[in-house]
Coordinates of C-alpha atoms and ligand atoms in Angstrom, one line a residue:
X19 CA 46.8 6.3 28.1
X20 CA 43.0 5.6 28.3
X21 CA 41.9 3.0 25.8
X22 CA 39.0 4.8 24.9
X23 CA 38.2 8.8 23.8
X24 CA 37.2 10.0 27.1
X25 CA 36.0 13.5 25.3
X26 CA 31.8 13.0 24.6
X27 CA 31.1 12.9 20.9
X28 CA 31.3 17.1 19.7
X29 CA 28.2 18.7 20.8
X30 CA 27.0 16.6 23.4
X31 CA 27.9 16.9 27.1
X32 CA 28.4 14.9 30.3
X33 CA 26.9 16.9 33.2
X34 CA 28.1 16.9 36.7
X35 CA 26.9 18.0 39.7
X36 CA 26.3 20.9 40.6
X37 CA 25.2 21.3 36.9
X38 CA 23.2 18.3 36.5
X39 CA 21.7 18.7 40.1
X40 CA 20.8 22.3 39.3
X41 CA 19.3 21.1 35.8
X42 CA 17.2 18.3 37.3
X43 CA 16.1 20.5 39.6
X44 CA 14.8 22.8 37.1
X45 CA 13.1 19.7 35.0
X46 CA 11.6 19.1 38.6
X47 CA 10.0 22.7 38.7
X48 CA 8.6 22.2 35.4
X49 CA 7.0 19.1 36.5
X50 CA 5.3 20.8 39.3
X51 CA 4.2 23.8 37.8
X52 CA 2.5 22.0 35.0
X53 CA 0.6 19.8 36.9
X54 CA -0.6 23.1 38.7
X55 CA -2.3 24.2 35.4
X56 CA -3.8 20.6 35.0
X57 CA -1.3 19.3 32.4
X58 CA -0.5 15.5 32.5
X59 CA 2.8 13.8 31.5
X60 CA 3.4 12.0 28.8
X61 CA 7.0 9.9 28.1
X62 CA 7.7 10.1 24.5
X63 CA 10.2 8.0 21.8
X64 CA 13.7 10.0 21.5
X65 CA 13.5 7.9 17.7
X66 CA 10.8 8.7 15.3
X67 CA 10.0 8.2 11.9
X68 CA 11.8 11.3 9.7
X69 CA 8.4 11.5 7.8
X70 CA 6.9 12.5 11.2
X71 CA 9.1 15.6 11.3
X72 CA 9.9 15.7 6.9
X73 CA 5.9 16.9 6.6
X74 CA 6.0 20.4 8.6
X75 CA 8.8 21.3 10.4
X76 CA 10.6 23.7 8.1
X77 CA 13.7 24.1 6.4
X78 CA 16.0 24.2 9.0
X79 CA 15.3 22.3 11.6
X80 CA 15.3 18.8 8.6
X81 CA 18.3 19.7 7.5
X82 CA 19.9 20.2 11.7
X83 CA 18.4 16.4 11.9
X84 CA 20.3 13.2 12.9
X85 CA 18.5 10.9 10.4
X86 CA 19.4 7.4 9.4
X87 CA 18.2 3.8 8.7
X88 CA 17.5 1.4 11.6
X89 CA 18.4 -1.9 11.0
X90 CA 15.4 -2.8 9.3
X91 CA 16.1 -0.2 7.1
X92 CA 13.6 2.4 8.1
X93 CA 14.3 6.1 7.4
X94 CA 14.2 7.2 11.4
X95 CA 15.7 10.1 13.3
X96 CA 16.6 11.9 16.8
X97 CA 14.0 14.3 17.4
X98 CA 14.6 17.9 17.2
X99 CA 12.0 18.9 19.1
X100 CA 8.8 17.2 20.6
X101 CA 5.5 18.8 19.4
X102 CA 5.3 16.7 16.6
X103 CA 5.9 13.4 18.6
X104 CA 3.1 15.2 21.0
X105 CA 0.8 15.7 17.7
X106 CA 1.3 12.1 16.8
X107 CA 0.5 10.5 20.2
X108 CA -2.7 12.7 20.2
X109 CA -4.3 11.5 17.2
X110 CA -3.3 8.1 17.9
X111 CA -4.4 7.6 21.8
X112 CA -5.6 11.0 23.2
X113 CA -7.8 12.3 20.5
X114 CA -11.0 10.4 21.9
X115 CA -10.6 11.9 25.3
X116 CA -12.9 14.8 26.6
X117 CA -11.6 17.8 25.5
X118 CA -9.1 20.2 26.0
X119 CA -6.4 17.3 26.0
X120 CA -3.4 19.3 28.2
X121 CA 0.1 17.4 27.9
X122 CA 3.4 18.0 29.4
X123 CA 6.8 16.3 28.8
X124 CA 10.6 17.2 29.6
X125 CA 12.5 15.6 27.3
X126 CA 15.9 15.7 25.1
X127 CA 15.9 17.0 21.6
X128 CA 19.0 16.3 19.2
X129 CA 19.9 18.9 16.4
X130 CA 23.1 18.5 14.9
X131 CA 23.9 22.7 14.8
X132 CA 27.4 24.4 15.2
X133 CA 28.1 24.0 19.0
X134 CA 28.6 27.5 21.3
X135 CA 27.3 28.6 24.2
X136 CA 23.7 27.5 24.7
X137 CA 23.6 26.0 21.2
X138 CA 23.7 22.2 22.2
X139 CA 23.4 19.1 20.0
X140 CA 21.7 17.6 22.7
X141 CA 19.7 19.5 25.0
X142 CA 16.6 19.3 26.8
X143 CA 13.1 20.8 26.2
X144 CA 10.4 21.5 28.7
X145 CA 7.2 22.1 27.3
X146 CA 3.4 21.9 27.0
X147 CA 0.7 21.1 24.4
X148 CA -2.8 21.8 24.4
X149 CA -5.3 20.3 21.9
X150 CA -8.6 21.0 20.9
X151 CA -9.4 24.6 22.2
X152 CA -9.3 27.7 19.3
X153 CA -9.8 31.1 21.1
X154 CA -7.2 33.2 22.7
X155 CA -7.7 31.3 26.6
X156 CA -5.8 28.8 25.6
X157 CA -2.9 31.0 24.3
X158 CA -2.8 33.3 27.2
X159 CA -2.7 30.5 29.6
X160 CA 0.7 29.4 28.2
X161 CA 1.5 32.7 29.0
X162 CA 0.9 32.5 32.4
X163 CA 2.2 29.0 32.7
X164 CA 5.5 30.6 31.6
X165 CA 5.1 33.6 34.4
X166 CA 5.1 31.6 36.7
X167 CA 7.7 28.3 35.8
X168 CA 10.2 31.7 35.6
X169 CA 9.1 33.0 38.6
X170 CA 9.4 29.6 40.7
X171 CA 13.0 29.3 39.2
X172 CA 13.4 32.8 39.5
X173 CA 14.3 34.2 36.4
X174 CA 13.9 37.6 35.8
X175 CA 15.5 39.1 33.0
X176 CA 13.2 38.5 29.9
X177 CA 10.9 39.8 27.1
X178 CA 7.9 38.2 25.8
X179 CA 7.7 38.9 22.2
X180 CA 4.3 38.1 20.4
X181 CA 3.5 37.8 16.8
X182 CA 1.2 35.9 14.6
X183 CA 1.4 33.4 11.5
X184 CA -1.8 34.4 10.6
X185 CA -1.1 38.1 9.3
X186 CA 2.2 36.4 6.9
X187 CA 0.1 33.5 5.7
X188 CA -2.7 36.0 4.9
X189 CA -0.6 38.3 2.8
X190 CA 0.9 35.5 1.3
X191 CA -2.5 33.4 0.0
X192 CA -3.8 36.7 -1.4
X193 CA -1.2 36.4 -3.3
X194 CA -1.9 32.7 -4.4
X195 CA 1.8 32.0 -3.1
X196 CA 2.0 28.2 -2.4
X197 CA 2.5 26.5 0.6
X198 CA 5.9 25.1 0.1
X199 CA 7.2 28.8 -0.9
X200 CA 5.3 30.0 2.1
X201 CA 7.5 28.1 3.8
X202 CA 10.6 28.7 2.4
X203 CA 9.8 32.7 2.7
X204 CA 8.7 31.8 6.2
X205 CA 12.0 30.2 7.1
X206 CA 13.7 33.7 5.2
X207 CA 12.1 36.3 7.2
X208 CA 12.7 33.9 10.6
X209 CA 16.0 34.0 9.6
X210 CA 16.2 38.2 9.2
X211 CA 16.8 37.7 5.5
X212 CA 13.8 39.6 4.9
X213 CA 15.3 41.0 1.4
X214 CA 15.8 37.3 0.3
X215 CA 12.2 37.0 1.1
X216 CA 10.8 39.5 -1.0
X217 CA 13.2 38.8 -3.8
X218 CA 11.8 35.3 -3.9
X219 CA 8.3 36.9 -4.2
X220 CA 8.3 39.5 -6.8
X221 CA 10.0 36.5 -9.0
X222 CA 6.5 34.7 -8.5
X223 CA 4.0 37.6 -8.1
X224 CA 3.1 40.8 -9.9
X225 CA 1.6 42.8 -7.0
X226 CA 3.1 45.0 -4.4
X227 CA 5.2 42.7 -1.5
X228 CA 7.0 46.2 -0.6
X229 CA 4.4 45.5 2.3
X230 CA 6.6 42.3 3.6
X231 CA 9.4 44.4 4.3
X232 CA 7.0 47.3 6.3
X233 CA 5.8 44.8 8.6
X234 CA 8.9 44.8 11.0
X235 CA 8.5 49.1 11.4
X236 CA 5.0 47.6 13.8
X237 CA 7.1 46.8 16.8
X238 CA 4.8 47.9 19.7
X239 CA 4.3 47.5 23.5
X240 CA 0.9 49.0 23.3
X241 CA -2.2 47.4 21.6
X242 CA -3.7 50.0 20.5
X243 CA -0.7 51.4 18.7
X244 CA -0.1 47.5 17.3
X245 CA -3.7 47.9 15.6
X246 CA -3.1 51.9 14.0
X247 CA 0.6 50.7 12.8
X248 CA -0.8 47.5 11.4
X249 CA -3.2 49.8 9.1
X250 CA -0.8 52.6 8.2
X251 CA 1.3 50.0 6.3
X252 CA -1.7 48.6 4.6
X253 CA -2.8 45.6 6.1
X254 CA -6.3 44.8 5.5
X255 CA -8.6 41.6 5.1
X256 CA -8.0 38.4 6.8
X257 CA -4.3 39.7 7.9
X258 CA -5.7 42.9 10.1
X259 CA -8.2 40.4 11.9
X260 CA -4.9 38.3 12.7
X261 CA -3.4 41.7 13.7
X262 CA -6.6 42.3 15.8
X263 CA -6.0 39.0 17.5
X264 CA -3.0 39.7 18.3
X265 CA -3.6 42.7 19.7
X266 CA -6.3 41.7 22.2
X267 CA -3.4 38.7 23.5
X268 CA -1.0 41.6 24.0
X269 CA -3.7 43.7 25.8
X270 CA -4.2 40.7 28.0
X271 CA -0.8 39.5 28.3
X272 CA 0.3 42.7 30.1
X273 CA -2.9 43.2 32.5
X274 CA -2.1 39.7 33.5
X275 CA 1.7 41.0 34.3
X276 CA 3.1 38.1 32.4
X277 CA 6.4 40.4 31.8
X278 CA 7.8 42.4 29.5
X279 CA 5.9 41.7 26.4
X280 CA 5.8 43.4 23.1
X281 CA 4.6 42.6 19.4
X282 CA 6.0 42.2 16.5
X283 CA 3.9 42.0 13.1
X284 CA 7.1 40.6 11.3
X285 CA 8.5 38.1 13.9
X286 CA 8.0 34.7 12.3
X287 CA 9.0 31.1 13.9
X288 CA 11.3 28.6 11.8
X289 CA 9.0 25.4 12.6
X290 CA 6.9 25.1 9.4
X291 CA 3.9 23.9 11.2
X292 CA 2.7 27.3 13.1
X293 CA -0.7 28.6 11.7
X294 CA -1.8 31.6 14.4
X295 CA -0.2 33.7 17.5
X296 CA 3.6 32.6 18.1
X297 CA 5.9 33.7 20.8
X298 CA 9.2 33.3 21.7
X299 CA 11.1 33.9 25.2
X300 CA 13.8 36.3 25.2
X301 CA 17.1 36.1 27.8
X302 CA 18.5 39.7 28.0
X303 CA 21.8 38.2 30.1
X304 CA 21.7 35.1 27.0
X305 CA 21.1 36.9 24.5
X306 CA 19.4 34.1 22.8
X307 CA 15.3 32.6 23.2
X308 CA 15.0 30.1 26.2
X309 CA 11.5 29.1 24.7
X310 CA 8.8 29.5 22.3
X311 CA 6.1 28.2 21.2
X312 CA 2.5 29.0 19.5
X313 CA -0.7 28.1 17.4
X314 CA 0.2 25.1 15.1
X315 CA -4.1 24.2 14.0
X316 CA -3.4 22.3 11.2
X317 CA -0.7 20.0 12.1
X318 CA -3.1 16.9 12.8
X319 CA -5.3 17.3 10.0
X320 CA -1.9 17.3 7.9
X321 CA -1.0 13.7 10.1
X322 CA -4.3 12.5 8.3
X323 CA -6.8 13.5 11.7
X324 CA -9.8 15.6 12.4
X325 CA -9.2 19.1 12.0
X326 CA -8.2 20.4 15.6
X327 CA -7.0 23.6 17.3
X328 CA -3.8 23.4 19.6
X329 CA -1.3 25.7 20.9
X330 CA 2.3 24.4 22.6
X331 CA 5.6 25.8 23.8
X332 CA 9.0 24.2 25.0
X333 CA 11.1 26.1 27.3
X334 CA 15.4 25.3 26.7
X335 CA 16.1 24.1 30.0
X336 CA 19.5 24.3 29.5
X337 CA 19.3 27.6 28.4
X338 CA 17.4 28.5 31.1
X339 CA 20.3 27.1 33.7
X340 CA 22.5 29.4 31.9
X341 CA 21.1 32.7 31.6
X342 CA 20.2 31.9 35.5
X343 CA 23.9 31.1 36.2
X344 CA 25.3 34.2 35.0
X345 CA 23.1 36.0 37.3
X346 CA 24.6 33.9 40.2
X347 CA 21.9 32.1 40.6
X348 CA 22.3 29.2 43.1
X349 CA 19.7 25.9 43.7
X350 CA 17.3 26.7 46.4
X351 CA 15.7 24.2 48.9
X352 CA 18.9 22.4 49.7
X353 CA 18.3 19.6 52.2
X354 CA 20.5 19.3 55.3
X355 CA 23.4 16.9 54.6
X356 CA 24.6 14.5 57.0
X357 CA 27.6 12.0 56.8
X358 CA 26.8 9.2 58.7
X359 CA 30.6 7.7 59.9
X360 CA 29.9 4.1 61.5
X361 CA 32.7 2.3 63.6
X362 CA 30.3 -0.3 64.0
X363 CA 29.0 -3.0 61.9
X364 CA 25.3 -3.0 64.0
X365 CA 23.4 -2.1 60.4
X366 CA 20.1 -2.2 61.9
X367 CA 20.7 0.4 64.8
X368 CA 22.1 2.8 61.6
X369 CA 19.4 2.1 59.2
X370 CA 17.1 2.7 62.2
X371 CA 19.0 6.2 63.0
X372 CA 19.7 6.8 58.9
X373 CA 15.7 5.9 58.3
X374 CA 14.6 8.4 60.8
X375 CA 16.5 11.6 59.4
X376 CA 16.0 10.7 55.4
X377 CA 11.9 10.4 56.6
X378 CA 12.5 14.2 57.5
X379 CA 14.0 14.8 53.8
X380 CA 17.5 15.3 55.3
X381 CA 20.1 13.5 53.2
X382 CA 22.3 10.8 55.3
X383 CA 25.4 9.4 53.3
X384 CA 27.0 6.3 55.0
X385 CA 30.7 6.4 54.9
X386 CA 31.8 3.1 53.8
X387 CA 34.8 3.0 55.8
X388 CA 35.2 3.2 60.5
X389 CA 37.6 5.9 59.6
X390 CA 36.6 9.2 61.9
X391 CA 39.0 11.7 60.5
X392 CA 39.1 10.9 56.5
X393 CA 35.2 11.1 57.3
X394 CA 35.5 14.6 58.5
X395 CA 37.5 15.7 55.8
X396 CA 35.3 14.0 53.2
X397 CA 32.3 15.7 54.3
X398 CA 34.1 19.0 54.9
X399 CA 35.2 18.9 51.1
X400 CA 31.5 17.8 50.2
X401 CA 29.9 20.1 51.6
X402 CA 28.0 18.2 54.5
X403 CA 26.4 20.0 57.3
X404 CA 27.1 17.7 60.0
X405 CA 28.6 14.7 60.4
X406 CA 26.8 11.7 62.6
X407 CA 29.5 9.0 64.6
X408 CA 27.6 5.7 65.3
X409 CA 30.9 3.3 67.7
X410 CA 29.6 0.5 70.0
X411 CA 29.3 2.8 73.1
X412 CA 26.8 5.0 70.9
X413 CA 24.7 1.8 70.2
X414 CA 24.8 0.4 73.4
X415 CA 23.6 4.2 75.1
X416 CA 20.8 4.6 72.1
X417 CA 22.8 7.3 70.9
X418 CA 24.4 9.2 68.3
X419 CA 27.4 11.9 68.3
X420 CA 26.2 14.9 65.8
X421 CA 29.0 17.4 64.7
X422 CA 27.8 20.3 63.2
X423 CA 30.7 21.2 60.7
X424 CA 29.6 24.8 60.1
X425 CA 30.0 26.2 63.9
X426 CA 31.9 22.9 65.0
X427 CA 29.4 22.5 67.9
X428 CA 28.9 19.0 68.7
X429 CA 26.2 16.5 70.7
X430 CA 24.9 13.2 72.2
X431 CA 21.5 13.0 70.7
X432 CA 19.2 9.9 71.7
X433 CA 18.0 7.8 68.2
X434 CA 14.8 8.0 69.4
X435 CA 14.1 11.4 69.5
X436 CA 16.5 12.4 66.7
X437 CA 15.2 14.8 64.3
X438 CA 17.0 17.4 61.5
X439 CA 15.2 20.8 63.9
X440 CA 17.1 19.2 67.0
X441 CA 20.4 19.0 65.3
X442 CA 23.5 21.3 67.2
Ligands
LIG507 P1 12.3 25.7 19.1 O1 11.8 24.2 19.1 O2 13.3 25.9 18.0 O3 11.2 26.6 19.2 O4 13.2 25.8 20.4 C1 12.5 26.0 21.7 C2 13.6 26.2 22.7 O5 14.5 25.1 22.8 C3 14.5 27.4 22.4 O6 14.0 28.6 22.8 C4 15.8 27.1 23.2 O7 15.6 27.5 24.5 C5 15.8 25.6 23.1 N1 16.8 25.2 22.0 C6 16.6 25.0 20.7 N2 17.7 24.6 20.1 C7 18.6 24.5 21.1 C8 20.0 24.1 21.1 N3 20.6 23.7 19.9 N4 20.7 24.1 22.2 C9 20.1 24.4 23.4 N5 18.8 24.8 23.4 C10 18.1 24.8 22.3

C-alpha cells in the first residue's frame, strides 16, 4: 500500500511520454515560429497579485481563480492566463523600448473549472502580445502568426471566427450603461445567455436593446455582406465604424488564406479587458476553441500607464495536442535512436563513439548494464533503431558492431568514420 495518494490532485495531470514529448514538441514549434515574426521571449511569475487579474479580467475567469494569502499575508493567485502578467511587465520594464514591443511566452495557466476533455485545471498557453501599434497590421499579423504555428504542427481542421468589442461597447455607452454592467452583459452574451443580457438592460435603460439580440443574425463569410447586415439591423455611429473595421480584417484575413474565417457581430470574449477586434480558434474534431485572443487598448492605462494600443492571443497547447491526436497525428522529425550496449568499461573510446553520433542529432542511450540480449530486448520494446555493441575486441580494432533492429542487418563500422547516413 503506497504511503502516499499516487493520483495528482483532481484536474491536474502527470504527462508521460509520448504525451509530454509530443506536447514539448509543440511548445518548441511555438518558440520557432514566433521568433520568425520577430517576437522575443519573456519568462513570467506562475504567482501574481489577485489585484493584477481582480481589475479586468471578467466574471468568470476571477471566480475559476486559485487565490490565497502567502505567508506574508498577501492576497496572491495562480494565473489564469498570461496577458495581464504580459501587460504588467510592459509598463514596468518594456514600455521605454522603441516601439512596437513584440513578446512571446509558453507558459502554464491554472483555472480551477470542472475537469473533462480539454478542460484542464492546469494547462499550458502559447501566446503573443504586441504593444504599442493601433491599426489593423498588427491584428492581421496574429493572424498569420496563427496560419502558420497550425500549419508547421499541421493542423488543419479549424475556423477563424472574428468579431469586435467595439460594435457591443458602442451600443452599450449610447446607452450610458456603465462599465461594470458592460461587463457583466459582456460576460452574458459570451456565455450565449443573450436573453439574460437584454433583460439586465431594459431594467436600466428606456431605449430599444431589441438590437442586442439582432446582432448574432450578422454571421457572414463575406465582407461586404458583414457591412449590409450590420446596417439592416440598425447599427449606426461609432458601432458601424467598428463593424467597418471589422470588415476590412475579414476582407484581409481571407486574401491572405489565413483559413476558414468568418464574422460574427455578436461573438463576444469573457476576458473583461478586450476593447476592439477579438477572435477565437475553432477545433471542428474538438469541438471547443484552441486559442483566442484580440484588442485589449486600455488595459495599461487601467494598470496606471500611458495610454497604449496592443493586441495578443494564446493558443491551448494542450488543446491543440488533442484535436491533433484524434486525427492521428504522430510527432514528426524523430531522431534516429541508438542503444549503445557496452561490455567494456573503456568510457573514453564510448563517449568518443557516443559524442560523434549525438553531434549528428542522433540519440545514443548507454545501457547501463554488459548485458547483449536484455539490451536487445530493451531497445526493441523502446523503440530504438539500432543498437551499437562496444566489447574489448571492438575497442582494440577502432570499431563498433551496429545492428539495425528494423531489417536486422548488422555491421563493423570504424569509430572514426562513423556517421548516422552510414548506418546498416
Ligand atoms: P482564454 O484565455 O480563455 O482566451 O483561452 C485561450 C485558450 O486557452 C483557449 O482557446 C484554450 O485553448 C486554452 N484554455 C483555456 N482554458 C483551458 C482549460 N481549462 N483547459 C485547457 N485549455 C484551456
Amino acid at each position: 500500500m503506497p504511503k502516499v495518494r499516487l493520483e495528482p490532485v483532481r484536474g491536474m495531470r502527470d504527462l508521460i511520454p509520448p504525451e509530454s514529448s509530443e506536447i514539448l514538441w509543440l511548445e518548441n514549434a511555438f518558440h520557432r515560429r514566433a521568433s520568425l515574426y520577430g517576437y522575443e521571449p519573456v519568462i513570467l511569475p506562475t504567482v501574481e497579485l489577485f489585484k493584477l487579474f481582480e481589475i479586468k479580467s471578467g466574471p468568470e475567469i476571477v471566480r475559476s481563480m486559485y487565490v490565497f494569502k502567502d505567508k506574508a499575508g498577501r492576497q496572491v493567485c495562480l494565473r489564469p492566463e498570461l496577458t495581464a502578467s504580459a501587460a504588467r511587465l510592459f509598463l514596468k520594464t518594456l514600455q521605454t523600448r522603441p516601439r512596437p514591443v513584440k513578446i512571446y511566452y509558453v507558459g502554464h495557466a491554472y483555472r480551477y473549472e470542472e475537469p473533462q476533455r480539454g478542460r484542464y485545471r492546469e494547462f499550458i498557453q502559447a501566446g503573443v502580445e504586441y504593444f504599442g501599434e493601433e491599426g489593423v497590421s498588427a491584428d492581421i499579423e496574429l493572424l498569420t502568426l496563427i496560419r502558420d504555428y497550425l500549419r508547421d504542427v499541421s493542423l488543419k481542421h479549424y475556423k477563424l471566427k472574428l468579431g469586435h468589442m467595439g460594435v457591443l461597447r458602442a451600443l452599450l455607452n449610447s446607452w450610458s450603461i456603465p462599465e461594470d454592467v458592460q461587463d457583466e452583459v459582456i460576460h452574458l452574451i459570451d456565455k450565449g445567455l443573450v436573453e439574460d443580457a437584454v433583460r439586465l438592460l431594459r431594467k436600466l435603460v428606456s431605449e430599444d436593446v431589441s438590437v442586442i439580440e439582432e446582432l448574432s443574425k450578422c454571421r457572414e463569410e463575406d465582407p461586404d455582406a458583414l457591412m449590409r447586415c450590420g446596417k439592416d439591423v440598425g447599427i449606426g455611429g461609432d458601432a458601424l465604424m467598428h463593424v467597418k473595421e471589422l470588415s476590412k480584417i475579414l476582407r484581409i484575413a481571407k486574401e491572405l488564406k489565413v483559413g476558414e474565417v468568418y464574422a460574427d457581430l455578436g461573438f463576444a470574449r469573457g476576458l473583461a479587458y478586450y476593447t476592439g477586434f477579438i477572435f477565437e480558434v475553432e477545433s471542428s474534431a474538438l469541438g471547443l476553441s484552441v486559442g483566442g485572443g484580440g484588442r485589449y487598448d486600455t488595459l495599461i492605462s487601467l494598470y496606471g500607464g500611458p495610454s497604449t494600443p496592443a493586441t495578443g492571443f494564446a493558443l491551448g497547447i494542450d488543446r491543440i495536442h488533442l484535436a491533433l491526436k484524434m486525427g492521428g497525428w504522430c510527432m514528426p522529425e524523430k531522431a534516429v535512436k541508438v542503444l549503445l550496449i557496452p561490455l567494456t568499461e573503456n568510457y573514453i573510446y564510448l563517449d568518443r563513439l557516443a559524442s560523434r553520433l549525438r553531434g549528428e542529432g542522433a540519440v545514443v542511450n548507454v545501457y547501463p548494464k554488459p548485458k547483449v540480449s536484455a539490451g536487445l530486448r530493451y531497445a526493441s520494446s523502446q523503440g530504438y533503431d539500432y543498437a551499437a555493441i562496444v566489447g574489448e575486441r571492438e575497442v582494440s580494432e577502432g570499431v563498433v558492431t551496429v545492428k539495425n533492429l528494423r531489417t536486422r542487418r548488422q555491421a563493423v563500422v570504424s569509430v572514426d568514420a562513423l556517421s548516422v547516413g552510414d548506418l546498416p
